[in-house]
PDB file of C-alpha atoms in Angstrom:
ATOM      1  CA  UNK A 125       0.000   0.000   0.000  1.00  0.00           C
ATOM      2  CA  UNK A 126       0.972   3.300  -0.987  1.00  0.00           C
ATOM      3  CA  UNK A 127       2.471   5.289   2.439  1.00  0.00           C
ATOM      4  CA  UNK A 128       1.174   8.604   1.032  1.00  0.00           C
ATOM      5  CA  UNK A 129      -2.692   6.860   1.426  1.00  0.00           C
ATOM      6  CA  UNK A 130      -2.168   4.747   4.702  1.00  0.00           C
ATOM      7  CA  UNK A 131      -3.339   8.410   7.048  1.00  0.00           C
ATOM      8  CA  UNK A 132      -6.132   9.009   4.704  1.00  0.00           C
ATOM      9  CA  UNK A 133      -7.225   5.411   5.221  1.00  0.00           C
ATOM     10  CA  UNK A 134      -6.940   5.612   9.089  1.00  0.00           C
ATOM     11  CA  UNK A 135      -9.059   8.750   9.036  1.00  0.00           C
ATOM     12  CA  UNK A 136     -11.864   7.243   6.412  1.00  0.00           C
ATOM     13  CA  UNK A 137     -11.858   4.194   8.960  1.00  0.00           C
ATOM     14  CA  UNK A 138     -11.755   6.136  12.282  1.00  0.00           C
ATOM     15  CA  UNK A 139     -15.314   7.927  10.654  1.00  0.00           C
ATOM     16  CA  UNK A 140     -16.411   5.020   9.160  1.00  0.00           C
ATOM     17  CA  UNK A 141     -16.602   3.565  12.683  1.00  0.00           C
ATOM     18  CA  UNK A 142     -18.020   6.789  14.366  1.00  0.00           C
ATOM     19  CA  UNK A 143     -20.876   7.230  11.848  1.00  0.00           C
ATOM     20  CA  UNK A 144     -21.853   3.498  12.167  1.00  0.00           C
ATOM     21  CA  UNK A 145     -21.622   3.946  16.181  1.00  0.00           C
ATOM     22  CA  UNK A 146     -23.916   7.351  15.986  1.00  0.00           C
ATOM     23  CA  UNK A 147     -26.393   5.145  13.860  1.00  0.00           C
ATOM     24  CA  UNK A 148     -26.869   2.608  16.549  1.00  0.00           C
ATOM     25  CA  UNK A 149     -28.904   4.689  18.890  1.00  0.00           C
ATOM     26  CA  UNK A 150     -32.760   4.879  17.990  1.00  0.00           C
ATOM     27  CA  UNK A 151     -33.786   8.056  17.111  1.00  0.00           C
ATOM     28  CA  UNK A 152     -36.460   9.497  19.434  1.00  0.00           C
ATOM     29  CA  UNK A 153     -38.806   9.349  17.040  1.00  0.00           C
ATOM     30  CA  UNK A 154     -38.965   6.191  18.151  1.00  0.00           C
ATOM     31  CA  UNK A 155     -40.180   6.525  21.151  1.00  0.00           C
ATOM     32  CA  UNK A 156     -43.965   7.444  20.196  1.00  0.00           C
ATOM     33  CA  UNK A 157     -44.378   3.859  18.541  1.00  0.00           C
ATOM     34  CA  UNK A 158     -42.682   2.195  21.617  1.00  0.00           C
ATOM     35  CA  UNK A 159     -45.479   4.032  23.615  1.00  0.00           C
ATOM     36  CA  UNK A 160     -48.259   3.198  21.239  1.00  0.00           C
ATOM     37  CA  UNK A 161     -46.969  -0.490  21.692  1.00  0.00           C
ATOM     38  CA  UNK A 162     -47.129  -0.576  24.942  1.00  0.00           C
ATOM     39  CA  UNK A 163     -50.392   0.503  24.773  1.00  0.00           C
ATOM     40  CA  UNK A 164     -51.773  -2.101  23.205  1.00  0.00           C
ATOM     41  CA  UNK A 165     -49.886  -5.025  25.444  1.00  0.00           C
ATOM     42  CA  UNK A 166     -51.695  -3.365  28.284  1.00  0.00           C
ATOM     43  CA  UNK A 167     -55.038  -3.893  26.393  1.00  0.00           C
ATOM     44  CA  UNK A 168     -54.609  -7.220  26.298  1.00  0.00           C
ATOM     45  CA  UNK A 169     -52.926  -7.754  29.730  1.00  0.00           C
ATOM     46  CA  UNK A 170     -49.795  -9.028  28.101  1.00  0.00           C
ATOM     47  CA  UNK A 171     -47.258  -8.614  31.350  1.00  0.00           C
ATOM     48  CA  UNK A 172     -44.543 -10.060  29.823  1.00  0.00           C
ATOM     49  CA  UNK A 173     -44.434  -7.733  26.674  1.00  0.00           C
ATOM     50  CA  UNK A 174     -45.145  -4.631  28.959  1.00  0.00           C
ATOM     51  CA  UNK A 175     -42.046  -5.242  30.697  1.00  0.00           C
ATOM     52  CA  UNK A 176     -40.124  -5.988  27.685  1.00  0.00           C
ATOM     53  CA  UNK A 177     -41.524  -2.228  26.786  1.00  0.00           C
ATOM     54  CA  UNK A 178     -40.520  -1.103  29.835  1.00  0.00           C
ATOM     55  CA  UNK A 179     -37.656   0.669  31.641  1.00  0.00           C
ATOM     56  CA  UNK A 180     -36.275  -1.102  34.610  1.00  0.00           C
ATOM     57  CA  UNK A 181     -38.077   1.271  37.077  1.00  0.00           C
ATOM     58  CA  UNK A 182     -41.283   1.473  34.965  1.00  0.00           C
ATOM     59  CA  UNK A 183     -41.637  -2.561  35.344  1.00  0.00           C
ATOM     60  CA  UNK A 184     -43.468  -3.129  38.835  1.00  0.00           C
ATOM     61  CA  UNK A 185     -45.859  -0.817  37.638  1.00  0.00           C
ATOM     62  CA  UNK A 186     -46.197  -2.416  34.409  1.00  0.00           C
ATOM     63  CA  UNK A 187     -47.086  -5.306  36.699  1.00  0.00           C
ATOM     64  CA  UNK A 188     -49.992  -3.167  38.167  1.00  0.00           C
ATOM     65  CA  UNK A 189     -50.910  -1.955  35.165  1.00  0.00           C
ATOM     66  CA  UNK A 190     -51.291  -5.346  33.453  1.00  0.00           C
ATOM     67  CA  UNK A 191     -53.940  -6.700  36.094  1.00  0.00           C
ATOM     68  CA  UNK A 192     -55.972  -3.312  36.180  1.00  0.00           C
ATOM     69  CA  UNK A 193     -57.724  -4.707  33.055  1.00  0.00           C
ATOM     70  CA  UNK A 194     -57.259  -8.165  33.088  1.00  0.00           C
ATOM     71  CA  UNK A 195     -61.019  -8.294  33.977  1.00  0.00           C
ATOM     72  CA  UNK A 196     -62.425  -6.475  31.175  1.00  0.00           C
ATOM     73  CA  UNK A 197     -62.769  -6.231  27.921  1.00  0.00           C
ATOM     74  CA  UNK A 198     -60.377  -3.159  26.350  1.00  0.00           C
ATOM     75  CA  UNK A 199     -59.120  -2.269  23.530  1.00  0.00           C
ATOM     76  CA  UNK A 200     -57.804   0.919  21.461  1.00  0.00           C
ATOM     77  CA  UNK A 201     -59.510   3.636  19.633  1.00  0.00           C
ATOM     78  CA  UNK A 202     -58.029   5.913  17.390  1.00  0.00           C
ATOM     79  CA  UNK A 203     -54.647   5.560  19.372  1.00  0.00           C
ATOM     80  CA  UNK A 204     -51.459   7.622  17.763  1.00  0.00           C
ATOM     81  CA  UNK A 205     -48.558   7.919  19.949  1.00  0.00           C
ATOM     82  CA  UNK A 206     -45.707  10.685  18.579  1.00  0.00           C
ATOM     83  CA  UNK A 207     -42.542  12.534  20.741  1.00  0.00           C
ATOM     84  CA  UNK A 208     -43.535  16.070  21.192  1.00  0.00           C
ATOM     85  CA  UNK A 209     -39.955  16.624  22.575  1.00  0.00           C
ATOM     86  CA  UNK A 210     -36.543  15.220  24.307  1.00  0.00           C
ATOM     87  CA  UNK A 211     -34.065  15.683  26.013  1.00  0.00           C
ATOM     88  CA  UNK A 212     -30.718  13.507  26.171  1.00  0.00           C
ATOM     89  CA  UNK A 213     -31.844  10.046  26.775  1.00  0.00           C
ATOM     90  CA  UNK A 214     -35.715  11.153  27.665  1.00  0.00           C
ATOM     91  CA  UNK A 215     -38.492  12.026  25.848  1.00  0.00           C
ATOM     92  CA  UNK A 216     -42.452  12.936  26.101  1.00  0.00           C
ATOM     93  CA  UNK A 217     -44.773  11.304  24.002  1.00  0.00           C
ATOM     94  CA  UNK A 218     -48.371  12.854  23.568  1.00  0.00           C
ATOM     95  CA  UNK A 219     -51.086  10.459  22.215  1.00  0.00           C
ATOM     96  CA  UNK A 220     -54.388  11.193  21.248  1.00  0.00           C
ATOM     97  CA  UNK A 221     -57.100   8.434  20.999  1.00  0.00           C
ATOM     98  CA  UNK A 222     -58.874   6.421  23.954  1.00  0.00           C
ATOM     99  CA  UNK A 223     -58.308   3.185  25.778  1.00  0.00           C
ATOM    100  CA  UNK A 224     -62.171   1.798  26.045  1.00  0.00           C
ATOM    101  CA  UNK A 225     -62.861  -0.323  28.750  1.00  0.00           C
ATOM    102  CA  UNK A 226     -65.904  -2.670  29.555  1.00  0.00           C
ATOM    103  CA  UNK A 227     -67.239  -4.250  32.104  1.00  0.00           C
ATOM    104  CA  UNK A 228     -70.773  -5.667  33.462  1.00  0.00           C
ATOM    105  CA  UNK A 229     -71.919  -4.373  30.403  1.00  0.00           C
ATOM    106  CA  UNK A 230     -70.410  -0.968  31.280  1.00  0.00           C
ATOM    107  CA  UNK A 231     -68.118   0.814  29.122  1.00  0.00           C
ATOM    108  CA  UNK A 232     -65.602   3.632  29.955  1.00  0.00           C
ATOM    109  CA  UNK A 233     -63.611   5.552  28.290  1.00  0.00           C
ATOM    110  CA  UNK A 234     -59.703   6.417  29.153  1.00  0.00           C
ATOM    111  CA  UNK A 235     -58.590   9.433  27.128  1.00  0.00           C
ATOM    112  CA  UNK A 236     -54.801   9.409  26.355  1.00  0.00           C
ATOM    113  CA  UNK A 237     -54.566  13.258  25.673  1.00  0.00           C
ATOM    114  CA  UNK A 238     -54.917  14.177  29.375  1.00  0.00           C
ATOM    115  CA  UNK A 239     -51.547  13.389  30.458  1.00  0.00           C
ATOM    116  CA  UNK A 240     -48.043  12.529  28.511  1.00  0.00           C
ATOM    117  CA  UNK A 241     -45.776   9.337  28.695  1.00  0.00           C
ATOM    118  CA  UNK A 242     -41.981   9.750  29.870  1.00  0.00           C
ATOM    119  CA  UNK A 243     -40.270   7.458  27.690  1.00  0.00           C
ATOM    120  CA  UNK A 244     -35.817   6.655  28.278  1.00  0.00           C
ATOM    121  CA  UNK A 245     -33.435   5.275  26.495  1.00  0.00           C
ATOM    122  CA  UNK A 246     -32.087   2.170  28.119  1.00  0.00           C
ATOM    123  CA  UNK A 247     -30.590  -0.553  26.677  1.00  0.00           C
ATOM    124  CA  UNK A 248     -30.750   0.573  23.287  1.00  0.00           C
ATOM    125  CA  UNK A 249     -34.046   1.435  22.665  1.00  0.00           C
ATOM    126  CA  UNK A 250     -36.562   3.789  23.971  1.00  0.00           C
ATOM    127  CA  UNK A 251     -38.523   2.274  27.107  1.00  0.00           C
ATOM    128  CA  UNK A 252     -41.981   3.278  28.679  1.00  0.00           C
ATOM    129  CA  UNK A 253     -41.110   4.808  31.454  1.00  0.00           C
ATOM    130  CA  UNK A 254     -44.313   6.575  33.368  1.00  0.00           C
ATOM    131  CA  UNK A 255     -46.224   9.799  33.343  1.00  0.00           C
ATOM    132  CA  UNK A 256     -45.877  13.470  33.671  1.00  0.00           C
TER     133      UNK A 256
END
């Protein structure tokens, strides 16, 4: 190899590997669908997947969460989850829509607008982690 090239090579490389390493973190972006996701485990009561969703000090509430409609019938309506902003390795994620809940023949509605999701970046991937 020519010695003239060899620098320009270490620099392309040394770039190379920065660019691919920058492209390895989700973009927030992200963290809307993760949300949304979520969201629909907890419709079905799926505590496994809600933790997998999770952040490590979201998942005992997950827990909760799973069992508060394990005895009714739920589902989404009109559900869209999207980052409205963040910050380092948080971000808030507004959703509009409804979580619709019945039981005994009774329905209720759970409107997702009134409050935003906290959502970190752990482990590689944006993670449910609670309210604001």
């Amino acid at each position: 190899m020519n010695t003239h090239l060899r620098p320009f090579s270490l620099i392309f490389g040394a770039l190379f590997l920065a660019l691919a390493a920058c492209s390895s973190t989700p973009d927030a972006t992200t963290a809307g669908k993760n949300v949304e996701t979520y969201l629909q485990a907890r419709t079905k009561s799926d505590v496994d997947r809600m933790i997998s969703l999770s952040c490590s000090a979201w998942e005992p509430t997950a827990r909760i969460e799973a069992t508060s409609f394990q005895s009714m019938e739920a589902k989404l309506d009109g559900v869209a989850c999207a980052t409205s902003g963040s910050e380092g390795s948080s971000a808030t994620v507004m959703c509009t829509g409804k979580i619709v809940t019945s039981y005994n023949g009774e329905s209720r509605d759970w409107r997702l607008d009134q409050r935003p999701f906290i959502s970190k970046l752990e482990g590689g991937e944006w993670r449910m982690c609670g309210y604001k």
